[in-house]
PDB file of C-alpha atoms in Angstrom:
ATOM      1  CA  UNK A 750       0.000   0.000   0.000  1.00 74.00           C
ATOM      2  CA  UNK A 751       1.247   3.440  -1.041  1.00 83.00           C
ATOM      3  CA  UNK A 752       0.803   6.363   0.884  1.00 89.00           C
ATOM      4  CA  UNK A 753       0.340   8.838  -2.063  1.00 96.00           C
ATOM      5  CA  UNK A 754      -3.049   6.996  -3.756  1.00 97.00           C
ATOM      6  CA  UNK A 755      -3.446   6.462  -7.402  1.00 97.00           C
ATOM      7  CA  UNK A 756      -6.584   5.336  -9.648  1.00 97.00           C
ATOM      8  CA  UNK A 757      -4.401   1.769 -10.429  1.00 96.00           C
ATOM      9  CA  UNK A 758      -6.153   2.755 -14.117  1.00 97.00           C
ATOM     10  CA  UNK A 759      -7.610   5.447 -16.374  1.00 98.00           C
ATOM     11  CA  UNK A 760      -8.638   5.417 -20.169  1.00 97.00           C
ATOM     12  CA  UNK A 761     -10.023   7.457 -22.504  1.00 97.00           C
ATOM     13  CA  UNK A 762     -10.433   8.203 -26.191  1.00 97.00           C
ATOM     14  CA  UNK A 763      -7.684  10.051 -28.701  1.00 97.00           C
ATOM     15  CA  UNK A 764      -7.993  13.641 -28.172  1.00 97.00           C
ATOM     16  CA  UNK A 765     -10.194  13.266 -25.142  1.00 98.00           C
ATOM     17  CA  UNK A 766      -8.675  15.052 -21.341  1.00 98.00           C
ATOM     18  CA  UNK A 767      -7.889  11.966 -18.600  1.00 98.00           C
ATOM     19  CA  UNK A 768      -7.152  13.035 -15.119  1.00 98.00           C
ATOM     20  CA  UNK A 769      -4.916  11.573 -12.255  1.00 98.00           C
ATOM     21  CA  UNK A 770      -4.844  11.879  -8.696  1.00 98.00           C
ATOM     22  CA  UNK A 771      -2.715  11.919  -6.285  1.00 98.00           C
ATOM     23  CA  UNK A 772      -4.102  11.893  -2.741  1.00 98.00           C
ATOM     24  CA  UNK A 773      -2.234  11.933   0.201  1.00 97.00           C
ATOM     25  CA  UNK A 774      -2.008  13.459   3.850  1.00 96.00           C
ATOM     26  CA  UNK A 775      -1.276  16.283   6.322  1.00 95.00           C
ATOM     27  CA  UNK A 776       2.535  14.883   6.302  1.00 94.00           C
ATOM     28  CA  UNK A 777       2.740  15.079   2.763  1.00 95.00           C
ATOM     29  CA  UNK A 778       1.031  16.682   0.340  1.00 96.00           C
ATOM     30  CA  UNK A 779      -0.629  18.518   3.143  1.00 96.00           C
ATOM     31  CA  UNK A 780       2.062  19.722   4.464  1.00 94.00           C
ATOM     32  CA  UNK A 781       3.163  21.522   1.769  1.00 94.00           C
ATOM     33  CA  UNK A 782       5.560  19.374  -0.064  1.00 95.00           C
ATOM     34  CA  UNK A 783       6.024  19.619  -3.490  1.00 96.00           C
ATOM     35  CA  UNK A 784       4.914  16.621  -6.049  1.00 97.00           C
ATOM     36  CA  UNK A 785       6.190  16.108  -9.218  1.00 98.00           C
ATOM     37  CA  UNK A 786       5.346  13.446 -12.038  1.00 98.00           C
ATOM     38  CA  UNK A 787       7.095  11.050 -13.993  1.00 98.00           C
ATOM     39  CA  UNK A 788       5.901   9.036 -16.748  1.00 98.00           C
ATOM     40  CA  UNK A 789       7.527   5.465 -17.222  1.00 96.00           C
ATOM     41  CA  UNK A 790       7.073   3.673 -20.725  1.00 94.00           C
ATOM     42  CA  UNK A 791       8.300  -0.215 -20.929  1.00 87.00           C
ATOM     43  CA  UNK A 792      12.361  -0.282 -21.475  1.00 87.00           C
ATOM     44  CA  UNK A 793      12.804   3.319 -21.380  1.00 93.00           C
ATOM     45  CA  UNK A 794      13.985   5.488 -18.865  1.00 96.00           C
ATOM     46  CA  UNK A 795      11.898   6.872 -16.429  1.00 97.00           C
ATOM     47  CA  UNK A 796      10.359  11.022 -17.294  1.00 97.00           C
ATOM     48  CA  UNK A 797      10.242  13.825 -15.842  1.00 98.00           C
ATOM     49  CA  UNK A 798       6.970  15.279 -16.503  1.00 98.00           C
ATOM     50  CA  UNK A 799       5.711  17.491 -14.335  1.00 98.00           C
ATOM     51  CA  UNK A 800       7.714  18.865 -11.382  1.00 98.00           C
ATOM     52  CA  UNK A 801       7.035  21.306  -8.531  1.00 97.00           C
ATOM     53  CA  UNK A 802       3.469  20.826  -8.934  1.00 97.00           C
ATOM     54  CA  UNK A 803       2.701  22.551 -12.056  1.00 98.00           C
ATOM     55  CA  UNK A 804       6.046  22.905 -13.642  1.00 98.00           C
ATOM     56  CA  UNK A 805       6.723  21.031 -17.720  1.00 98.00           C
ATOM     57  CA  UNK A 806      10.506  20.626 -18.252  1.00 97.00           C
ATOM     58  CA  UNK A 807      11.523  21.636 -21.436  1.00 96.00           C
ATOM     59  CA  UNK A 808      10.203  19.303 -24.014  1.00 95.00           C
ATOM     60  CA  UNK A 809       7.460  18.156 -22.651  1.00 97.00           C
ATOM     61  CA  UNK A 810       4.033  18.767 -24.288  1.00 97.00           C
ATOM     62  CA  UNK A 811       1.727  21.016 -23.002  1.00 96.00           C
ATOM     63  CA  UNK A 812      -1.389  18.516 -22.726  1.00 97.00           C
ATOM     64  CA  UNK A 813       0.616  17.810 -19.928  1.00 98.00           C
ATOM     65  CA  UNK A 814      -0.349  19.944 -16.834  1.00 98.00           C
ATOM     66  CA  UNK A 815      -0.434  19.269 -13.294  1.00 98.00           C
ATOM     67  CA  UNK A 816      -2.080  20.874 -10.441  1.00 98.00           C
ATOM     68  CA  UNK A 817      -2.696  20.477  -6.838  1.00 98.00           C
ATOM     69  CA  UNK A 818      -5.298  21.378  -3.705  1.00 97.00           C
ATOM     70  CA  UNK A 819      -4.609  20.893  -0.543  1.00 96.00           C
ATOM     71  CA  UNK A 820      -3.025  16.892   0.552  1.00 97.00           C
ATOM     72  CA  UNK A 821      -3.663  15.859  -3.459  1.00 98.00           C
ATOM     73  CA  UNK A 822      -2.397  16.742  -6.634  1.00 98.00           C
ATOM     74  CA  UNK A 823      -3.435  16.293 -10.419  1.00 98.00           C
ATOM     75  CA  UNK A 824      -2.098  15.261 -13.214  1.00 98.00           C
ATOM     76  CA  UNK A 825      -4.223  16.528 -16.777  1.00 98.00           C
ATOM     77  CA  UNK A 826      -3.324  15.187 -20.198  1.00 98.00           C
ATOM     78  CA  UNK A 827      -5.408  17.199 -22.317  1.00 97.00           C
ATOM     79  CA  UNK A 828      -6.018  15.829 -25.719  1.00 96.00           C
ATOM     80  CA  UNK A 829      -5.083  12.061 -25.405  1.00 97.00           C
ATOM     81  CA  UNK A 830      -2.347  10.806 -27.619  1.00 97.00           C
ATOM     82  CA  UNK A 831      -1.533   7.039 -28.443  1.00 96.00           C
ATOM     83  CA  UNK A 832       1.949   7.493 -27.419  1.00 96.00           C
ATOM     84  CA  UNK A 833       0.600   8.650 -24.275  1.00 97.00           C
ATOM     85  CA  UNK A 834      -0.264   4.561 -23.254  1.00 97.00           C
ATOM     86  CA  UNK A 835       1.914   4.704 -20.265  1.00 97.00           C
ATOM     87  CA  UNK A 836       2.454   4.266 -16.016  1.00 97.00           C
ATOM     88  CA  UNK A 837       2.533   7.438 -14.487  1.00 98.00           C
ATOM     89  CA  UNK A 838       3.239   7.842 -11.001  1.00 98.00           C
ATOM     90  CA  UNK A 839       3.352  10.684  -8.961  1.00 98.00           C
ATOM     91  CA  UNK A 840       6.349  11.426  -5.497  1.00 98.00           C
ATOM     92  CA  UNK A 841       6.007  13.824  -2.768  1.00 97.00           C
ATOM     93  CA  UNK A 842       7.872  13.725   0.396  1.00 94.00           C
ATOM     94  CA  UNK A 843       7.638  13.600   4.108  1.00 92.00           C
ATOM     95  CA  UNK A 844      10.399  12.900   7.123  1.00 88.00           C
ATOM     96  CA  UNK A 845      12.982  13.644   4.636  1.00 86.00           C
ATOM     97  CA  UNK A 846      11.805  10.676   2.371  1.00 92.00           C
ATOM     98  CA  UNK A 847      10.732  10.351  -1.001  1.00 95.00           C
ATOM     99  CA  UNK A 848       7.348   8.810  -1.255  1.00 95.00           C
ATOM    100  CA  UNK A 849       5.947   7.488  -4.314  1.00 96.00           C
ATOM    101  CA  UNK A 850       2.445   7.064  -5.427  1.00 97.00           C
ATOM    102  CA  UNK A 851       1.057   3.461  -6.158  1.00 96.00           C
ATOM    103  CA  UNK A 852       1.193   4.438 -10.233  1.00 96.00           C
ATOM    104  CA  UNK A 853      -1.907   4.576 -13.054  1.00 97.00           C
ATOM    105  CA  UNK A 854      -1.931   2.603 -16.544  1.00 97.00           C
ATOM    106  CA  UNK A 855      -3.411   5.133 -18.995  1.00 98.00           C
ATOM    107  CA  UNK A 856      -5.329   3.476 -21.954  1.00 97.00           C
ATOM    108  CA  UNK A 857      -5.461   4.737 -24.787  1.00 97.00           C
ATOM    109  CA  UNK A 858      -8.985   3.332 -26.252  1.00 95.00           C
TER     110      UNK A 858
ATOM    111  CA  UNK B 506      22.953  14.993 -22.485  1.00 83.00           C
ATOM    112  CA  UNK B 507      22.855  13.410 -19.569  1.00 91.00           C
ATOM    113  CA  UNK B 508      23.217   9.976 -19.302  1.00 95.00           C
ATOM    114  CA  UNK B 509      22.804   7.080 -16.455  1.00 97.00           C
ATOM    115  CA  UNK B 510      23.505   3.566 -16.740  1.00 97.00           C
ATOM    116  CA  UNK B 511      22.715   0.721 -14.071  1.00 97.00           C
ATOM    117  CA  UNK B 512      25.016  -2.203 -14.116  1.00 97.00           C
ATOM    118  CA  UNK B 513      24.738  -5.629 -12.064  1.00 94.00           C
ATOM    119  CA  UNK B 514      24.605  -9.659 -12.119  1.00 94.00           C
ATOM    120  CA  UNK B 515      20.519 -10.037 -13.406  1.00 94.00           C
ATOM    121  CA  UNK B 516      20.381 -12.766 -11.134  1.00 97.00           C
ATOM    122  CA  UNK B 517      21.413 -13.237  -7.666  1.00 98.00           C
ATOM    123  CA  UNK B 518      20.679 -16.136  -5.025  1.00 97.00           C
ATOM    124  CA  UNK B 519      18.438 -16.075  -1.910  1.00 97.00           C
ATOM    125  CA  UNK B 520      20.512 -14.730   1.097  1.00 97.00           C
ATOM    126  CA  UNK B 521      23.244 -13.361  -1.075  1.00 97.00           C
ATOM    127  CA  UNK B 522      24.408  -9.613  -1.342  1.00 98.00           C
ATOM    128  CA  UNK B 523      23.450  -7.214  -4.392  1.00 98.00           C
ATOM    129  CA  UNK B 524      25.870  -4.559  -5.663  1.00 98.00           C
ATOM    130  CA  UNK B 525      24.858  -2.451  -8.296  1.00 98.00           C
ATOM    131  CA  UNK B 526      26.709   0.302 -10.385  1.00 98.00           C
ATOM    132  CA  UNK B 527      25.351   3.714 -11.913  1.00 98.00           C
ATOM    133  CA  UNK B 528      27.665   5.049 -14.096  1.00 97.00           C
ATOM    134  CA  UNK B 529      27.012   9.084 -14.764  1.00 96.00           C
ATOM    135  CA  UNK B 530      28.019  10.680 -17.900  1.00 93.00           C
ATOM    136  CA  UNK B 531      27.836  14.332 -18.986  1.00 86.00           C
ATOM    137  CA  UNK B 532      27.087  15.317 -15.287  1.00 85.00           C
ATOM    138  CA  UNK B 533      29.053  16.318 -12.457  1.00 87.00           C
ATOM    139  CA  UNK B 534      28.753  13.592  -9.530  1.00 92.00           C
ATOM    140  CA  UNK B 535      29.937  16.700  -7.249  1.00 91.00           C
ATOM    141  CA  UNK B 536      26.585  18.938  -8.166  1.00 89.00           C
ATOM    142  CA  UNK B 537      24.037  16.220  -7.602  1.00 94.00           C
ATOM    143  CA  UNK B 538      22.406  13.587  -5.218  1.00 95.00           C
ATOM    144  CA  UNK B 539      22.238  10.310  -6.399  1.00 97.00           C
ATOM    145  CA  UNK B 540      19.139   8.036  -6.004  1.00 97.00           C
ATOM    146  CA  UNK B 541      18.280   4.642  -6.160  1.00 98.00           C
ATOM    147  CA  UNK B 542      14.633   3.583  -6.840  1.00 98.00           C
ATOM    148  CA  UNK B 543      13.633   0.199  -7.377  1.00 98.00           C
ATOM    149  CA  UNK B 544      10.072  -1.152  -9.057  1.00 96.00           C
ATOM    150  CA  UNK B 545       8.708  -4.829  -8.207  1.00 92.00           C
ATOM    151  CA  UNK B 546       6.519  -6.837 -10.582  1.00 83.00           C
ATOM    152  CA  UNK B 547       3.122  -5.956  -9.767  1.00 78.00           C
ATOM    153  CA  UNK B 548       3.838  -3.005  -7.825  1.00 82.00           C
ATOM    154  CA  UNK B 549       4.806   0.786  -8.115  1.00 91.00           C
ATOM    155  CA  UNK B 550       7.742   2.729  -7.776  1.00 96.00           C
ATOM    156  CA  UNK B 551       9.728   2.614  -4.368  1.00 96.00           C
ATOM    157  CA  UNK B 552      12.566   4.633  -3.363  1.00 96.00           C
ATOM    158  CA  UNK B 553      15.357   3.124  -1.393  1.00 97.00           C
ATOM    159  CA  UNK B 554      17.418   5.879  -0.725  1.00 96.00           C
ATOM    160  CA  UNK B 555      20.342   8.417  -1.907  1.00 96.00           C
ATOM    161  CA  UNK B 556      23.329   9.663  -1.369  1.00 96.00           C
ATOM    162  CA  UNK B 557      25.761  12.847  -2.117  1.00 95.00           C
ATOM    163  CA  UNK B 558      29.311  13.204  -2.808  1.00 90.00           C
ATOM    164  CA  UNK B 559      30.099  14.232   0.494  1.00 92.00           C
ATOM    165  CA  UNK B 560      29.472  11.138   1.546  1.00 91.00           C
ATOM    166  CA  UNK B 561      25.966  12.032   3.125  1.00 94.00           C
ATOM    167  CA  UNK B 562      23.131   9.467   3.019  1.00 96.00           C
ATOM    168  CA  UNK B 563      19.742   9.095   3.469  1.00 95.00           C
ATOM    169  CA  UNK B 564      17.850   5.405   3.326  1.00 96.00           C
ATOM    170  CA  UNK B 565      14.120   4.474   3.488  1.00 95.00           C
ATOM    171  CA  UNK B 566      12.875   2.588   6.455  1.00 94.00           C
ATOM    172  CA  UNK B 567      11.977  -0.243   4.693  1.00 94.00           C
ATOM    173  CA  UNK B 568      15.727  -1.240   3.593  1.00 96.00           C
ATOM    174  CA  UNK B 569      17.835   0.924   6.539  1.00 96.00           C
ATOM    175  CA  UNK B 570      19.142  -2.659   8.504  1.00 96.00           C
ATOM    176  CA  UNK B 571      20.208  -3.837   4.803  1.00 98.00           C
ATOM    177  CA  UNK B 572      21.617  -1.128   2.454  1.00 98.00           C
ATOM    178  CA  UNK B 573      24.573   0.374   2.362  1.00 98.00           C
ATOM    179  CA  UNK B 574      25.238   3.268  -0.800  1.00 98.00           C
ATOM    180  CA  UNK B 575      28.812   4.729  -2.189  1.00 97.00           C
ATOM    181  CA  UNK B 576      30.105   6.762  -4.632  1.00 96.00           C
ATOM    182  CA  UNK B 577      33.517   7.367  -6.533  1.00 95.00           C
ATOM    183  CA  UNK B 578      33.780  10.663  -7.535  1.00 92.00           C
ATOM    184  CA  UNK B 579      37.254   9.642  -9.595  1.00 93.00           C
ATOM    185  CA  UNK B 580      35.344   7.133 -12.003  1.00 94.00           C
ATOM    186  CA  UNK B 581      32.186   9.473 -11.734  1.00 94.00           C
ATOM    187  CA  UNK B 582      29.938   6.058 -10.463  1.00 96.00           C
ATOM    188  CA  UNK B 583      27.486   5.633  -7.084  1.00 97.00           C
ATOM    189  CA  UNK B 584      26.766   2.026  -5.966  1.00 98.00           C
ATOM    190  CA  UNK B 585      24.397   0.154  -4.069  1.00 98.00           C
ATOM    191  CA  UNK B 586      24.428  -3.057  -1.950  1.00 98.00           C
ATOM    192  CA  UNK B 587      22.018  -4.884  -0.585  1.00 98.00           C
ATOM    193  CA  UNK B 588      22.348  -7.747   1.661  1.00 98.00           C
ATOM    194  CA  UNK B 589      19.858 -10.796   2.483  1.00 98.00           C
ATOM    195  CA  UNK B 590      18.186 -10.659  -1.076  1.00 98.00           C
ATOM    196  CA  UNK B 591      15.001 -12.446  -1.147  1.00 97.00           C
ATOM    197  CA  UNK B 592      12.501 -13.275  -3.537  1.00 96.00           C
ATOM    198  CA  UNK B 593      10.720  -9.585  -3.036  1.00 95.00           C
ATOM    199  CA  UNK B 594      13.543  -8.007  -3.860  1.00 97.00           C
ATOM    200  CA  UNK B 595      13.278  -9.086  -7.381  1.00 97.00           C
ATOM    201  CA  UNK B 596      12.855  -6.084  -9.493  1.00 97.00           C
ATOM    202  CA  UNK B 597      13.818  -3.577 -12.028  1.00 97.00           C
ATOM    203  CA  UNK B 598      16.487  -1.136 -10.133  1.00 98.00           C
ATOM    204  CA  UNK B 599      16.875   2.577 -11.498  1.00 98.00           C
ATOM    205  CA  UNK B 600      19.423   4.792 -10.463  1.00 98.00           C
ATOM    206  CA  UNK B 601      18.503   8.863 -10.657  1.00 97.00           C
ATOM    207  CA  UNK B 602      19.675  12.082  -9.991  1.00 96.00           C
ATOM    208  CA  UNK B 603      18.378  14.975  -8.008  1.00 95.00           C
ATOM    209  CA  UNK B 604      19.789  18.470  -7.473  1.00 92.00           C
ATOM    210  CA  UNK B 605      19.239  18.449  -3.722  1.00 86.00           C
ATOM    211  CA  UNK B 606      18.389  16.070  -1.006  1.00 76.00           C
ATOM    212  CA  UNK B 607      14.792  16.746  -0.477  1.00 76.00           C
ATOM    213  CA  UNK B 608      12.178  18.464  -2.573  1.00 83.00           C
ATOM    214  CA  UNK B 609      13.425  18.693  -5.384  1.00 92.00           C
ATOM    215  CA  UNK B 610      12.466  15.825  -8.604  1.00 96.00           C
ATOM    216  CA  UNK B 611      14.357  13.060  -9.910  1.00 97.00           C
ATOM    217  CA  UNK B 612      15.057  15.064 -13.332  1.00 96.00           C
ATOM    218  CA  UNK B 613      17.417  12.201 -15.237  1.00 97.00           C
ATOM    219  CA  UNK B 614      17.180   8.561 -14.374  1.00 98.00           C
ATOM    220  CA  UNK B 615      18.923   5.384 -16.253  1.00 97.00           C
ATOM    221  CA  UNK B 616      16.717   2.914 -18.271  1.00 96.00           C
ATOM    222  CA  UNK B 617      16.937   0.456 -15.615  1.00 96.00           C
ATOM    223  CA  UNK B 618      18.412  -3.124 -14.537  1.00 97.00           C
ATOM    224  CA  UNK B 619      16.718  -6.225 -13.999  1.00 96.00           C
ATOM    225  CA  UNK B 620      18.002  -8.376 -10.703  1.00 98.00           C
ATOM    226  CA  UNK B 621      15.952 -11.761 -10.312  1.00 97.00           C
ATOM    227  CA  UNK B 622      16.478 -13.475  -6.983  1.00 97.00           C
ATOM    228  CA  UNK B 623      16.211 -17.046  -7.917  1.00 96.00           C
ATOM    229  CA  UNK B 624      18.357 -20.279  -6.625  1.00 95.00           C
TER     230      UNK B 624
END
């Protein structure tokens, strides 16, 4: 069991918006902590893909936004893309210690 | 470019020790912390703990009595052992790199390596 919660799944339709959450805690999220994204494709490395909450590295689209409110963040793709079919999994931190969340599959349909 | 790459066996025995490698090109071990992060089959991400050239670390609970990390700032590497491998330890192990201890993301990682615990 993860402390940061994930939907283990979401799906949607080319060119349609999914949404992820990330739900945590008052000694995480809550607190204040930053929570970044990473997206994680099968024999690649891990991405960087949204950091500091709302923050796109260079290079990455801008379908890609995050957000967050209060002890949980979100992660928006807005207009679904096939290479999109990934885990993503979103980190925070508490006690010094990086805390992953539990990851999502996005389908693409 | 920056570039990571994990190195180890693929296959180590019940009981026995794990020592990995993360060799760091085109960055500066000196500027950076240095992560490992491991991912079961079946389950998510799960960070086991970094450390910095000064020879600061910083483990997570779950592996503290069994871990030990290194570095060698010479060959520009950071390793990682881990003692009294069992079956759950079998996993794909990433090594990453963050510009401070806490807070900040794990902005480069390396493509992974595979260690099966198997007899």
């Amino acid at each position: 069991q993860s402390v940061l919660t994930q939907p283990p799944s979401v799906s949607g339709a080319p060119g349609q918006r999914v949404t992820i959450s990330c739900t945590g805690s008052r000694s995480n999220i809550g607190a204040g902590y930053d929570v970044h994204w990473y997206q994680l494709l099968p024999g690649t490395a891990p991405k960087l893909l949204i950091y500091g909450n709302t923050n796109r590295p260079s290079g990455v689209p801008d379908r890609f936004s995050g957000s967050k409110s209060g002890a949980s963040a979100f992660l928006v793709i807005t207009g679904l893309q096939a290479e999109d079919e990934a885990d993503y999994y979103c980190q925070s931190y508490a006690s010094g210690l990086r805390l992953f969340g539990g990851g999502t599959k996005v389908t693409v349909l | 470019q920056v570039q990571l790459q994990e190195a180890g066996p693929g296959l180590v025995k019940p009981s026995e020790t794990l020592s990995l490698t993360c060799s760091v090109s085109d960055s500066s071990i000196t500027d950076y912390y240095w992560s490992w992060i491991r991912r079961s089959p079946g389950k998510g991400l799960e960070w086991i703990g970094y450390i910095h050239y000064s020879g600061s670390t910083k483990y997570n609970s779950p592996f503290k009595s069994r871990v030990t990390m290194s570095i060698d700032t010479s060959s520009n590497e950071f390793s990682l052992r881990l003692s009294s491998m069992t079956a759950a330890d079998t996993a794909l192990y990433y090594c990453a790199r963050s510009r401070y201890s806490s807070s900040s993301p794990l902005d480069n990682w390396g493509q992974g390596t595979l260690v099966t615990v198997s007899s």
